[in-house]
CSV table of C-alpha atoms (C1' of nucleotides) in Angstrom, one decimal:
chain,number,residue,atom,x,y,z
I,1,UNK,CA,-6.0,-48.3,-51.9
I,2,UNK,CA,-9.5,-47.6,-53.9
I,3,UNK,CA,-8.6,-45.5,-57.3
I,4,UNK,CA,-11.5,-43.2,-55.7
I,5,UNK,CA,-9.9,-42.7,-52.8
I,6,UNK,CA,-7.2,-40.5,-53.3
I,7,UNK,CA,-3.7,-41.5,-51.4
I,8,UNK,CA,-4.0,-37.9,-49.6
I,9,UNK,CA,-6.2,-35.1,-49.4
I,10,UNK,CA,-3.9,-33.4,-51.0
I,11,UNK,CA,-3.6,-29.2,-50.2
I,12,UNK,CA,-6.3,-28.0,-48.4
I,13,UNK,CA,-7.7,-24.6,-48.0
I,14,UNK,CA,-6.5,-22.5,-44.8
I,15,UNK,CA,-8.8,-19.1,-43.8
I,16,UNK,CA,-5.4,-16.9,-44.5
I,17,UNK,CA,-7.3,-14.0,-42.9
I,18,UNK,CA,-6.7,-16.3,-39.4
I,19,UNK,CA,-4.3,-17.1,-37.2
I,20,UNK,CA,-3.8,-20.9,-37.0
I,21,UNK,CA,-4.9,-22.1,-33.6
I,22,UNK,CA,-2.8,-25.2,-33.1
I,23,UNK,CA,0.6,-24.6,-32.1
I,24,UNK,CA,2.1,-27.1,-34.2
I,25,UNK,CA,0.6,-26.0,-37.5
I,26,UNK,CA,1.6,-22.5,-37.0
I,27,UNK,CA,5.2,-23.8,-36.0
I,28,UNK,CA,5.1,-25.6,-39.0
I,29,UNK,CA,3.4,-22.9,-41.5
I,30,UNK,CA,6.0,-20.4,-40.1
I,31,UNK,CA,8.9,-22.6,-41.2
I,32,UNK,CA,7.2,-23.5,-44.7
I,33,UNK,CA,6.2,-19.6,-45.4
I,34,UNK,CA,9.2,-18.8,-44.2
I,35,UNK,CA,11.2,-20.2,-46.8
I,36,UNK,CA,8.6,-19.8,-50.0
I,37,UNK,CA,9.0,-16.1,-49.0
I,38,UNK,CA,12.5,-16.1,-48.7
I,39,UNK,CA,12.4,-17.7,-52.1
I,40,UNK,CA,10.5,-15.2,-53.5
I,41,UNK,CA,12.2,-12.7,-52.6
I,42,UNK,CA,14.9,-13.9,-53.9
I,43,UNK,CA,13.6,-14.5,-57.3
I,44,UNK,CA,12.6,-10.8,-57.1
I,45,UNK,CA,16.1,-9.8,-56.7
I,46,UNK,CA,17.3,-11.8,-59.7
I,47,UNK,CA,14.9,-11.0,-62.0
I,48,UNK,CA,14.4,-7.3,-61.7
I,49,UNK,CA,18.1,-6.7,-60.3
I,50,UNK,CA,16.2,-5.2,-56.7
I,51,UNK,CA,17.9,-5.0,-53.4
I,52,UNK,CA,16.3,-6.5,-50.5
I,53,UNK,CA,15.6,-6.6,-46.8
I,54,UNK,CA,13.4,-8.9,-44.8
I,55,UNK,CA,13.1,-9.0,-40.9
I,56,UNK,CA,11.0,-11.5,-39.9
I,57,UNK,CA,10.2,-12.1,-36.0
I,58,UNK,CA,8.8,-15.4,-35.1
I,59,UNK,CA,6.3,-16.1,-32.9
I,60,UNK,CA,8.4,-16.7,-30.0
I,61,UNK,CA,10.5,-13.6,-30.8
I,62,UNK,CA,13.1,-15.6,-32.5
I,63,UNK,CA,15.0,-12.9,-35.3
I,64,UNK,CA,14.9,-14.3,-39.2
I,65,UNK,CA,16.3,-12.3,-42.0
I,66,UNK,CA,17.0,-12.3,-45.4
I,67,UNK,CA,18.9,-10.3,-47.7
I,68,UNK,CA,20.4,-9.4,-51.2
I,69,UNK,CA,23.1,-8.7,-51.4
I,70,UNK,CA,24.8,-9.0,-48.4
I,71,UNK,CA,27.1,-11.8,-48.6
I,72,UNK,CA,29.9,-9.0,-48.9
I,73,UNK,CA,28.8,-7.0,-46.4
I,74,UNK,CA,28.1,-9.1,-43.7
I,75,UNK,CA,31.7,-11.1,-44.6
I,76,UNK,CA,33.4,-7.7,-44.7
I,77,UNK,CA,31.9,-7.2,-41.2
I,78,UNK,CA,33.3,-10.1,-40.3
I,79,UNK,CA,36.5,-9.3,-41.9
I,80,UNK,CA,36.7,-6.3,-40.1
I,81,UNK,CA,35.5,-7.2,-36.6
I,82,UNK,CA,38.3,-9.7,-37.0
I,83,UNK,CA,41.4,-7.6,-38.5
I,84,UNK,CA,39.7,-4.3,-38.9
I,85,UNK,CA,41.3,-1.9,-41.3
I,86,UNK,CA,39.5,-1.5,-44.4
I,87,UNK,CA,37.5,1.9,-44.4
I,88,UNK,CA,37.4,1.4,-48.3
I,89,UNK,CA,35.3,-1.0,-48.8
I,90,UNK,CA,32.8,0.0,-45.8
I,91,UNK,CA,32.6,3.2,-47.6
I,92,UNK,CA,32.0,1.9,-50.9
I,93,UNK,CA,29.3,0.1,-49.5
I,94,UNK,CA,27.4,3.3,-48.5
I,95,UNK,CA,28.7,5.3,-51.9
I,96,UNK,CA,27.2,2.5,-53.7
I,97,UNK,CA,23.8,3.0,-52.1
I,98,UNK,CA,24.1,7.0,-52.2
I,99,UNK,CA,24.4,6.2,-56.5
I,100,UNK,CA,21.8,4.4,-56.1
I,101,UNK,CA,19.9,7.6,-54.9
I,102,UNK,CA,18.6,5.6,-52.1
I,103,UNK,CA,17.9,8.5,-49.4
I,104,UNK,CA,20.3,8.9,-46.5
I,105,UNK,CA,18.6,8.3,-43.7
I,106,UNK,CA,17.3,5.1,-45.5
I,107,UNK,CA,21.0,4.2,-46.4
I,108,UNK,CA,21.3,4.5,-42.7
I,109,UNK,CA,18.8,2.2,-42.0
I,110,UNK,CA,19.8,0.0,-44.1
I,111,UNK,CA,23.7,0.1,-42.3
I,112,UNK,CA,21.8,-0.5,-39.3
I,113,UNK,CA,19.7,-3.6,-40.3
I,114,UNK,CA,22.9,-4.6,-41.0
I,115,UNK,CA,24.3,-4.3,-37.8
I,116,UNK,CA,21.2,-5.5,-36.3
I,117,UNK,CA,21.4,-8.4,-38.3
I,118,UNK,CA,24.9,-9.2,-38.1
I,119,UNK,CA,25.4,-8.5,-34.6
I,120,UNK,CA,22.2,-10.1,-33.6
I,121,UNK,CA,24.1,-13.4,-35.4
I,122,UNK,CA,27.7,-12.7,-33.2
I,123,UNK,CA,25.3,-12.1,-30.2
I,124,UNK,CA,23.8,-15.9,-30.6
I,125,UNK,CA,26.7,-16.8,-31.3
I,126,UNK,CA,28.2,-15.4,-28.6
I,127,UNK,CA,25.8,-17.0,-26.1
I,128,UNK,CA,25.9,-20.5,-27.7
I,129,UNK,CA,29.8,-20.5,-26.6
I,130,UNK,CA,29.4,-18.4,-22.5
I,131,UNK,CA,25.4,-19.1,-22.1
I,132,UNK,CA,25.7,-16.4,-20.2
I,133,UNK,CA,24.9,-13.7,-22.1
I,134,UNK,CA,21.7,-15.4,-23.5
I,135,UNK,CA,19.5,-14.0,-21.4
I,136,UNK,CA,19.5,-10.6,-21.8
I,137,UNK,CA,17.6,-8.2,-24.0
I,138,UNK,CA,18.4,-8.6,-27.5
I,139,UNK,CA,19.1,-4.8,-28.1
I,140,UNK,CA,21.5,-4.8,-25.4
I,141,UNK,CA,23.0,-7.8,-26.8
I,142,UNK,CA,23.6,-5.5,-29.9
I,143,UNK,CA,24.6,-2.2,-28.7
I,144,UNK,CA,26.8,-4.1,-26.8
I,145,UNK,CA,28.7,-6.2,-29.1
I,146,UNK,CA,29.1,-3.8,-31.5
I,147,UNK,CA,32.8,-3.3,-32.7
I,148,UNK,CA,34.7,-0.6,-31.6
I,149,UNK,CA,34.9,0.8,-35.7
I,150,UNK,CA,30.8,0.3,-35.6
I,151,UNK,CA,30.3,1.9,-32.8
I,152,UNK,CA,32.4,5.1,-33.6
I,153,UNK,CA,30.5,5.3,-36.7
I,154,UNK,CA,27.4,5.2,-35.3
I,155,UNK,CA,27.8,7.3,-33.1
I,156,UNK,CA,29.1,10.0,-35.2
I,157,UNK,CA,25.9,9.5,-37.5
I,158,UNK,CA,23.8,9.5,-34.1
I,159,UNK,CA,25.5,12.8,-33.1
I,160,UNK,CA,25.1,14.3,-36.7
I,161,UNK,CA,21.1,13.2,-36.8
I,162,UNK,CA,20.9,14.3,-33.6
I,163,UNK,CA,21.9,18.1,-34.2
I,164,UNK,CA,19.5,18.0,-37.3
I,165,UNK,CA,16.4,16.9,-35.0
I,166,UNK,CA,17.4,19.3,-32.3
I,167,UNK,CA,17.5,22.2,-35.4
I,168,UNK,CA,14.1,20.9,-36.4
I,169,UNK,CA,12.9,21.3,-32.6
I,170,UNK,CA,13.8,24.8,-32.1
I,171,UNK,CA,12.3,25.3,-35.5
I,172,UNK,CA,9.0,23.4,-33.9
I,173,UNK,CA,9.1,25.7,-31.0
I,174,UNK,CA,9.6,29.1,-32.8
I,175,UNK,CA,6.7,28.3,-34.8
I,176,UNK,CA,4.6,26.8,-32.5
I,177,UNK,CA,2.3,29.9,-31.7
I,178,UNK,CA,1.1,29.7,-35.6
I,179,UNK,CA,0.7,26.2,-35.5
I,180,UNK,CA,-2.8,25.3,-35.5
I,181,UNK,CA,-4.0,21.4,-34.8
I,182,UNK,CA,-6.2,20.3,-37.6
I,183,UNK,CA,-8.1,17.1,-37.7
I,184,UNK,CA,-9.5,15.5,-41.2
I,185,UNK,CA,-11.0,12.1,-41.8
I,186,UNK,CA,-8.9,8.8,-43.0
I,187,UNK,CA,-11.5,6.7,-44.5
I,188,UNK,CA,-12.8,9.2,-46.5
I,189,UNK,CA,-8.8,10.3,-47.9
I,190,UNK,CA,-7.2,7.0,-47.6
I,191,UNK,CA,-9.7,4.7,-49.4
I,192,UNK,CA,-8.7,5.7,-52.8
I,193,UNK,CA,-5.2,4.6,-52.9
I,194,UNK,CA,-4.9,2.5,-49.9
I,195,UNK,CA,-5.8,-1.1,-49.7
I,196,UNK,CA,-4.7,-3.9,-47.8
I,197,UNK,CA,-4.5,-7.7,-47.2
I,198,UNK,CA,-6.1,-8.8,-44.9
I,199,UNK,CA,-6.5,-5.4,-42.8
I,200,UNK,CA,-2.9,-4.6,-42.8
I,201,UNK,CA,-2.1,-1.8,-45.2
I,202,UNK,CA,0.7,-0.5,-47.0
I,203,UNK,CA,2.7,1.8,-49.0
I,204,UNK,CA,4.6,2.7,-51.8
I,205,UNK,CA,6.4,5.7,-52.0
I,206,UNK,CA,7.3,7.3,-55.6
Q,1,UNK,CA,-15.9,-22.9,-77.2
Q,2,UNK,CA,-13.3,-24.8,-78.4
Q,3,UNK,CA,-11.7,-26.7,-75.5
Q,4,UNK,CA,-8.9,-26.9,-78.0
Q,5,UNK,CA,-8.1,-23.7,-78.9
Q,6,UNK,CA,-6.8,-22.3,-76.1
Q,7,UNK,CA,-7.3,-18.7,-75.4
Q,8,UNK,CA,-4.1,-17.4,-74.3
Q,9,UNK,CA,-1.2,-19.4,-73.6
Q,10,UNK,CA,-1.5,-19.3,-69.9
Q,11,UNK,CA,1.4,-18.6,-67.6
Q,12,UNK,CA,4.6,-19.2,-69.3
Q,13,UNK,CA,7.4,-20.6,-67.8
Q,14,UNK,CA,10.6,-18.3,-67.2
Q,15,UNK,CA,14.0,-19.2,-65.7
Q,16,UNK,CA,14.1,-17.6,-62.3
Q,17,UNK,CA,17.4,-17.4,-62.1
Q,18,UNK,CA,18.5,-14.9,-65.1
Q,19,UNK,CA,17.5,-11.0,-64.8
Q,20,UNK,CA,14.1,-10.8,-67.4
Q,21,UNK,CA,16.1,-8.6,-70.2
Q,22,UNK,CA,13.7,-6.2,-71.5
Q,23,UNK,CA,12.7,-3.5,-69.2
Q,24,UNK,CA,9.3,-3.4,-69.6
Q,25,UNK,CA,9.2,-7.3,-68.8
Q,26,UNK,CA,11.5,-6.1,-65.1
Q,27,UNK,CA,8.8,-3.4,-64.3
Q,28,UNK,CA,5.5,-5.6,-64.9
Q,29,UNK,CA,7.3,-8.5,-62.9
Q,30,UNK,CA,8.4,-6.2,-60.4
Q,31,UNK,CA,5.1,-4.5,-59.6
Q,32,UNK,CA,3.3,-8.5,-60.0
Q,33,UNK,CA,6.0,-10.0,-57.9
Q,34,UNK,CA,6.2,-7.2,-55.2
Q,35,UNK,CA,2.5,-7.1,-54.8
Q,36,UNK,CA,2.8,-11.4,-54.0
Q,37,UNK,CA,5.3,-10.9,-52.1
Q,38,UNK,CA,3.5,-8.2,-49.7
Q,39,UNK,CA,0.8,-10.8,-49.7
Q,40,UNK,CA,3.0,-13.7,-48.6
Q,41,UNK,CA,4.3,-11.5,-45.9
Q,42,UNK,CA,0.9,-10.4,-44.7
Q,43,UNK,CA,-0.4,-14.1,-44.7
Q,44,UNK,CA,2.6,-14.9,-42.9
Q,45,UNK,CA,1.9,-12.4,-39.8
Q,46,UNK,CA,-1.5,-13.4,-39.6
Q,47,UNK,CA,-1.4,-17.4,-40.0
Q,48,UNK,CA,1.6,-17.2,-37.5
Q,49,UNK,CA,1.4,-13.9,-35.2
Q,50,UNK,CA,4.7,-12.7,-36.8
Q,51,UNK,CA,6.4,-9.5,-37.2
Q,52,UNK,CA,7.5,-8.4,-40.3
Q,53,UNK,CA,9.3,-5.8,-42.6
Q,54,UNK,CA,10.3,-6.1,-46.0
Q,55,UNK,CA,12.7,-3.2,-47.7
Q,56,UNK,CA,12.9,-3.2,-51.4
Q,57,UNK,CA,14.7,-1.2,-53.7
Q,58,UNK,CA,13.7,-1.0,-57.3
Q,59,UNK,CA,16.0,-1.3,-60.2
Q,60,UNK,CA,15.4,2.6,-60.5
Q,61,UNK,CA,15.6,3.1,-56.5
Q,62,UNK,CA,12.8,3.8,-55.6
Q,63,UNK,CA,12.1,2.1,-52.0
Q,64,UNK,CA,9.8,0.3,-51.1
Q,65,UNK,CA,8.8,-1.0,-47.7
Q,66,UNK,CA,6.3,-3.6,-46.2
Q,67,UNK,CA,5.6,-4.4,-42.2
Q,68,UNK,CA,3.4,-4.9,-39.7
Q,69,UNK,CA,2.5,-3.8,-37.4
Q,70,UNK,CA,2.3,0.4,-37.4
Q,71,UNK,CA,-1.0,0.9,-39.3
Q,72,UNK,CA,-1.6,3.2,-36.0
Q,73,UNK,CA,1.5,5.3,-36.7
Q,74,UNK,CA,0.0,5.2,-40.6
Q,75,UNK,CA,-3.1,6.6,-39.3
Q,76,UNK,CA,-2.2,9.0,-37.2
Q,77,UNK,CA,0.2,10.3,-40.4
Q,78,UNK,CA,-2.6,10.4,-43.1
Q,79,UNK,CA,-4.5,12.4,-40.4
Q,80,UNK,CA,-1.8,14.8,-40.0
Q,81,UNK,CA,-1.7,15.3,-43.9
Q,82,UNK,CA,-5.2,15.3,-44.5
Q,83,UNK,CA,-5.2,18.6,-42.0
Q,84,UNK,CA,-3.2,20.1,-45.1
Q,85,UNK,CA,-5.6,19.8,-47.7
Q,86,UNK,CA,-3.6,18.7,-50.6
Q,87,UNK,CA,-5.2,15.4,-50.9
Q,88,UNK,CA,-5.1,14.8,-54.2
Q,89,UNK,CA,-1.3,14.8,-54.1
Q,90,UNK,CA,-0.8,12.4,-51.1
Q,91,UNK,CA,-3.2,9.8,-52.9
Q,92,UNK,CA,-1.7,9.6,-56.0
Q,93,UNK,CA,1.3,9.0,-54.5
Q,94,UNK,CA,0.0,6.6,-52.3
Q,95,UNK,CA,-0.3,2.9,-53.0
Q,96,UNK,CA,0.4,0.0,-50.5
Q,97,UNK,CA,1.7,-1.3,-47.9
Q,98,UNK,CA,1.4,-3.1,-44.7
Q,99,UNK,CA,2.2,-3.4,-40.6
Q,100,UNK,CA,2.1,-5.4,-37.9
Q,101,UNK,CA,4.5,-6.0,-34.7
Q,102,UNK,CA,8.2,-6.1,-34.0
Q,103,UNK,CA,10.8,-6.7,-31.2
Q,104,UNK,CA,12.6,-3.6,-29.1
Q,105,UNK,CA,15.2,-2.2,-31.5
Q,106,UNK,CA,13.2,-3.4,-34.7
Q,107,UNK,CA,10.3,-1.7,-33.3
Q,108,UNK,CA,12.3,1.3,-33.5
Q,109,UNK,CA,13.9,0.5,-36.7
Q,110,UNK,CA,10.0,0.4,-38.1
Q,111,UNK,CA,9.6,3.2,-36.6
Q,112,UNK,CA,12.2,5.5,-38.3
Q,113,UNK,CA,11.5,3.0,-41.7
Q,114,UNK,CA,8.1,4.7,-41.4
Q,115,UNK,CA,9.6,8.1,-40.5
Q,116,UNK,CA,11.8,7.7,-43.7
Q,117,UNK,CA,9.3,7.0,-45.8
Q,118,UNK,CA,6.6,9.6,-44.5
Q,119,UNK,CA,8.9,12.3,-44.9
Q,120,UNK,CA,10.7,10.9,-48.0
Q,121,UNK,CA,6.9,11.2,-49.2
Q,122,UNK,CA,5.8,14.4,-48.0
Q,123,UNK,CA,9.2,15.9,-48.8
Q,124,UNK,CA,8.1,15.1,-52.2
Q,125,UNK,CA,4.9,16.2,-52.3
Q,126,UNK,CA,6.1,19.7,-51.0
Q,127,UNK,CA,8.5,20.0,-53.4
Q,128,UNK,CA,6.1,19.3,-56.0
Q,129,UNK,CA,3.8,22.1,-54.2
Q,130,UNK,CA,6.5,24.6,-53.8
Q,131,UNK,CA,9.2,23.6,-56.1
Q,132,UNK,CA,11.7,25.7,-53.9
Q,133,UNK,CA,12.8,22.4,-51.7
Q,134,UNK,CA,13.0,20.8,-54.7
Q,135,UNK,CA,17.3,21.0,-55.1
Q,136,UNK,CA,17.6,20.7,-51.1
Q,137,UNK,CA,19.6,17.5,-50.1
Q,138,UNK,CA,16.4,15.0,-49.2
Q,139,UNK,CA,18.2,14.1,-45.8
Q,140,UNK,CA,17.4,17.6,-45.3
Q,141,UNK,CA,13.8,17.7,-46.5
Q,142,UNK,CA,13.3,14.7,-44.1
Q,143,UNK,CA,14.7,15.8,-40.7
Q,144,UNK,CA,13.2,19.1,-41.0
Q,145,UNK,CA,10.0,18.2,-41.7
Q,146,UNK,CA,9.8,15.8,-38.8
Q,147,UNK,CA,6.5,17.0,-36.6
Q,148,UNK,CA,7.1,18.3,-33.3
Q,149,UNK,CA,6.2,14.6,-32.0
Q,150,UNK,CA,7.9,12.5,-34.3
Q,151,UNK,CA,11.1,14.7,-33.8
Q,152,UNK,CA,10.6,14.8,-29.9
Q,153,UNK,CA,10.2,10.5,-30.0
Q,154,UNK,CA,13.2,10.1,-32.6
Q,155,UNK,CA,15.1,12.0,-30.3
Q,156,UNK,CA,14.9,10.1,-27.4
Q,157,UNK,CA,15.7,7.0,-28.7
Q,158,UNK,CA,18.9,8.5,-30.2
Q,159,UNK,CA,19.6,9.8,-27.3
Q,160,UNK,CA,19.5,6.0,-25.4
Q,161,UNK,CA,20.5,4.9,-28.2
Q,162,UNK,CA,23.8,6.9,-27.9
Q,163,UNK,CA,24.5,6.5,-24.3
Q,164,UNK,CA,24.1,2.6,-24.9
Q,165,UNK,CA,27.0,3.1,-27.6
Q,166,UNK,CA,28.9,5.7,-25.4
Q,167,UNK,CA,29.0,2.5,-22.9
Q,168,UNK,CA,30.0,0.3,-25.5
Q,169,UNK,CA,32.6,2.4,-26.6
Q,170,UNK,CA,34.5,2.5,-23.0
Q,171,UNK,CA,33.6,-0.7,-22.2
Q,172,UNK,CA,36.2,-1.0,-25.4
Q,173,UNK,CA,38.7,1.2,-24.3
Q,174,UNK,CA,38.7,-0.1,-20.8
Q,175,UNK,CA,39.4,-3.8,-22.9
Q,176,UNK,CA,41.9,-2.2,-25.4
Q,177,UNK,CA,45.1,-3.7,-24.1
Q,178,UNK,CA,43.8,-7.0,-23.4
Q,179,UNK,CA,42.1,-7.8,-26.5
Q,180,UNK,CA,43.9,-9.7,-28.7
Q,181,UNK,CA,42.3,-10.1,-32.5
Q,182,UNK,CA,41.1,-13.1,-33.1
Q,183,UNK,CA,40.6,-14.5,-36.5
Q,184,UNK,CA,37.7,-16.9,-37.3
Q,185,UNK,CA,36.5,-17.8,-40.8
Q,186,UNK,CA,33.7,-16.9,-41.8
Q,187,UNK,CA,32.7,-19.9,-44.3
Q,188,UNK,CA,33.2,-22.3,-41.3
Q,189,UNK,CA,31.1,-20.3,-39.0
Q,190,UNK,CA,28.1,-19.4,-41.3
Q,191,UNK,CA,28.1,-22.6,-43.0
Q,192,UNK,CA,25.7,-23.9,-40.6
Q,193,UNK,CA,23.5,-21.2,-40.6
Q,194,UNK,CA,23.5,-19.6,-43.6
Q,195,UNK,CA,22.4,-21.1,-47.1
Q,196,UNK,CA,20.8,-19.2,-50.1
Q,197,UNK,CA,18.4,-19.3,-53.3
Q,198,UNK,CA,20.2,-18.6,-56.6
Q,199,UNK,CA,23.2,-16.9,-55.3
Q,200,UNK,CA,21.5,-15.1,-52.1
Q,201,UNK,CA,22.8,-15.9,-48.9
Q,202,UNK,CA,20.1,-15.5,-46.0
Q,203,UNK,CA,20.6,-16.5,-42.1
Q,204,UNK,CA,18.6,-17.4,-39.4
Q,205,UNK,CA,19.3,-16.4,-35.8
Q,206,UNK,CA,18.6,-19.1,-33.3
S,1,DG,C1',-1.1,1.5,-70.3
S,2,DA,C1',-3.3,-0.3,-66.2
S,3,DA,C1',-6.6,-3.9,-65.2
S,4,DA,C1',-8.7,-8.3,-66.2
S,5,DC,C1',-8.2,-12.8,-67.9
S,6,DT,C1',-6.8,-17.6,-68.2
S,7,DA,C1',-3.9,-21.4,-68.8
S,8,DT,C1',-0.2,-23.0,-66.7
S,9,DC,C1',3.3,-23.1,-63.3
S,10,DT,C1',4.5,-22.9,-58.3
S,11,DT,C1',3.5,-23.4,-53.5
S,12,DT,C1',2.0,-25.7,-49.7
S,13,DA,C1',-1.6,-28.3,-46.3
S,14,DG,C1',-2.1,-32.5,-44.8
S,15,DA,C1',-0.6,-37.1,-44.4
S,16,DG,C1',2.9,-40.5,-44.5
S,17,DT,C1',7.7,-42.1,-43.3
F,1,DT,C1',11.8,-33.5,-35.5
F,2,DA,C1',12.5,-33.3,-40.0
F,3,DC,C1',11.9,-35.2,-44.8
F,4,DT,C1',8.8,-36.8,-48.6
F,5,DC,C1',4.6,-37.1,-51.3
F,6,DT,C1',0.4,-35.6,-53.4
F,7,DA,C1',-3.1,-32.9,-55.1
F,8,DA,C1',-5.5,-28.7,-54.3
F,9,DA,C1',-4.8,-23.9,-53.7
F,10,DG,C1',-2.6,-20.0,-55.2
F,11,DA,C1',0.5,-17.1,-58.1
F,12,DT,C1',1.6,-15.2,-62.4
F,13,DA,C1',3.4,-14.8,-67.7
F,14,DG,C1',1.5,-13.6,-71.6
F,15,DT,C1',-2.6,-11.9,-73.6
F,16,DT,C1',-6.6,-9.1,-74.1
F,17,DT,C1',-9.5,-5.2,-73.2
DNA sequence: GAAACTATCTTTAGAGT
DNA sequence: TACTCTAAAGATAGTTT
């Protein structure tokens, strides 16, 4: 090889405002990004002490996630799809978030990622062992596999939210004769404390 | 200049695997660290066409959230706001944060992330308007603050979402006498799947 | 005290195996 | 397909403004 002549080119620079074209490189950027995110999110965890939830939906649909912590409560899931008995625990889990003033309805969320997550796993995993379940829609796949202890509990959180939106509904409709529609501007609002990468833009709530 | 005498010292390194002690060291990290990661997870969506949404909860719990798509449901929310005239408020508040697109369920998971955090949000900022909501539980603040249309869409996906579970649940009465508990283990299971950073466990669904 | 700077550390694109 | 290597690109810890 000439000294000159480097043995590769090394990194090159990608335009990360597009899409990559080639099939293969964005199969293969996916993977790698994939995994430096998932590392960084997990060196965000341990250094600030943060809790953490990625989704991630591949190209082709396929479900990723990543999550801190969660070792305990997707074994516990496990533990009590399998023997199911341990209300404790599952109830610690949600006390702990409520200390952490997390918001209800996030803490909910959060349960439900869960769920998602876990029974998105069971559901694949499922389907690797009967094949036959594998083709049908992923939500289904969930909803359906849920555990009989899962279920309940969602349902009784459904029910409760539900009589909350239906309150906020007749509220709507009382008030609906002195509801005018108003339209402003975004741009104008926004620009100050929005901003984006890339065109995609986000918040953070304080 | 002196090449010699350095400037500054340049980017230090710091063992990623131990909490940063002093506080102030955990909130500039956090803020530099979130802020990367938001921009790994935008690059990510647009190199690759993914779908993504981060959750993260600070050391104080404050959460945080990141995804794409939604910058529509964004938009038509900061229009609804700016109809209220109190600006100011929402953009101080504001800061970042980014959407793109998601499967069925986590579409709707987005969606009442978003709903969450819009509420959690203006629930604040009307608290710090009227200070009368201010003691009210913020589960509260949120569902009854929902707009007529927000309430009206939330609504019907619980109420799908709850017949789905209603089927689940006699599908696991019908099953009750012939389903014996099985007992798998989890390490043997996950082990194939599952494998972490420092600690952190993450999965992948395939 | 947030934003900018800069030297250094970390990630990763492309190529090779 | 999945690792490994290399060097450039990119992120960021500590500092300065």
């Amino acid at each position: 090889m000439d000294k000159n002549n480097k043995q590769t080119k090394g990194r090159q620079r990608i335009d990360t405002s597009k899409r990559r074209e080639s099939e293969e490189d964005r199969l293969i950027t996916f993977s790698k990004r994939r995994s430096g995110l998932y590392k960084k999110g997990s060196e965000l965890c341990t250094l600030c002490g943060t809790q953490l939830a990625i989704l991630i939906f591949s190209p082709s649909g396929k479900p990723f996630s990543f999550a801190h912590p969660n070792i305990e409560v997707i074994a516990r899931r496990v533990l009590e799809t399998n023997t199911r008995s341990d209300d404790q625990d599952y109830n610690g889990v949600m006390d702990a978030c409520r200390r952490h003033s997390i918001g209800e309805l996030n803490e909910q969320l959060t349960l439900i990622s869960n769920e998602v997550e876990y029974e998105k796993e069971r559901g694949t995993k499922l389907a690797q062992a009967t094949k036959a379940r594998q083709n049908r829609p992923l939500c289904e796949q969930k909803i359906d596999e849920l555990s009989d202890y899962d279920a309940q509990k969602l349902k009784a959180w459904l029910l409760e939210l539900q009589a909350r939106i239906n309150n906020r509904l007749d509220e709507l409709n009382a008030a609906q004769a002195t509801h005018p529609s108003a339209v402003g501007t975004i741009g104008g609002n926004a620009s100050s404390s929005s901003y984006g990468y890339g065109g995609i833009h986000f918040k953070n709530f304080h």
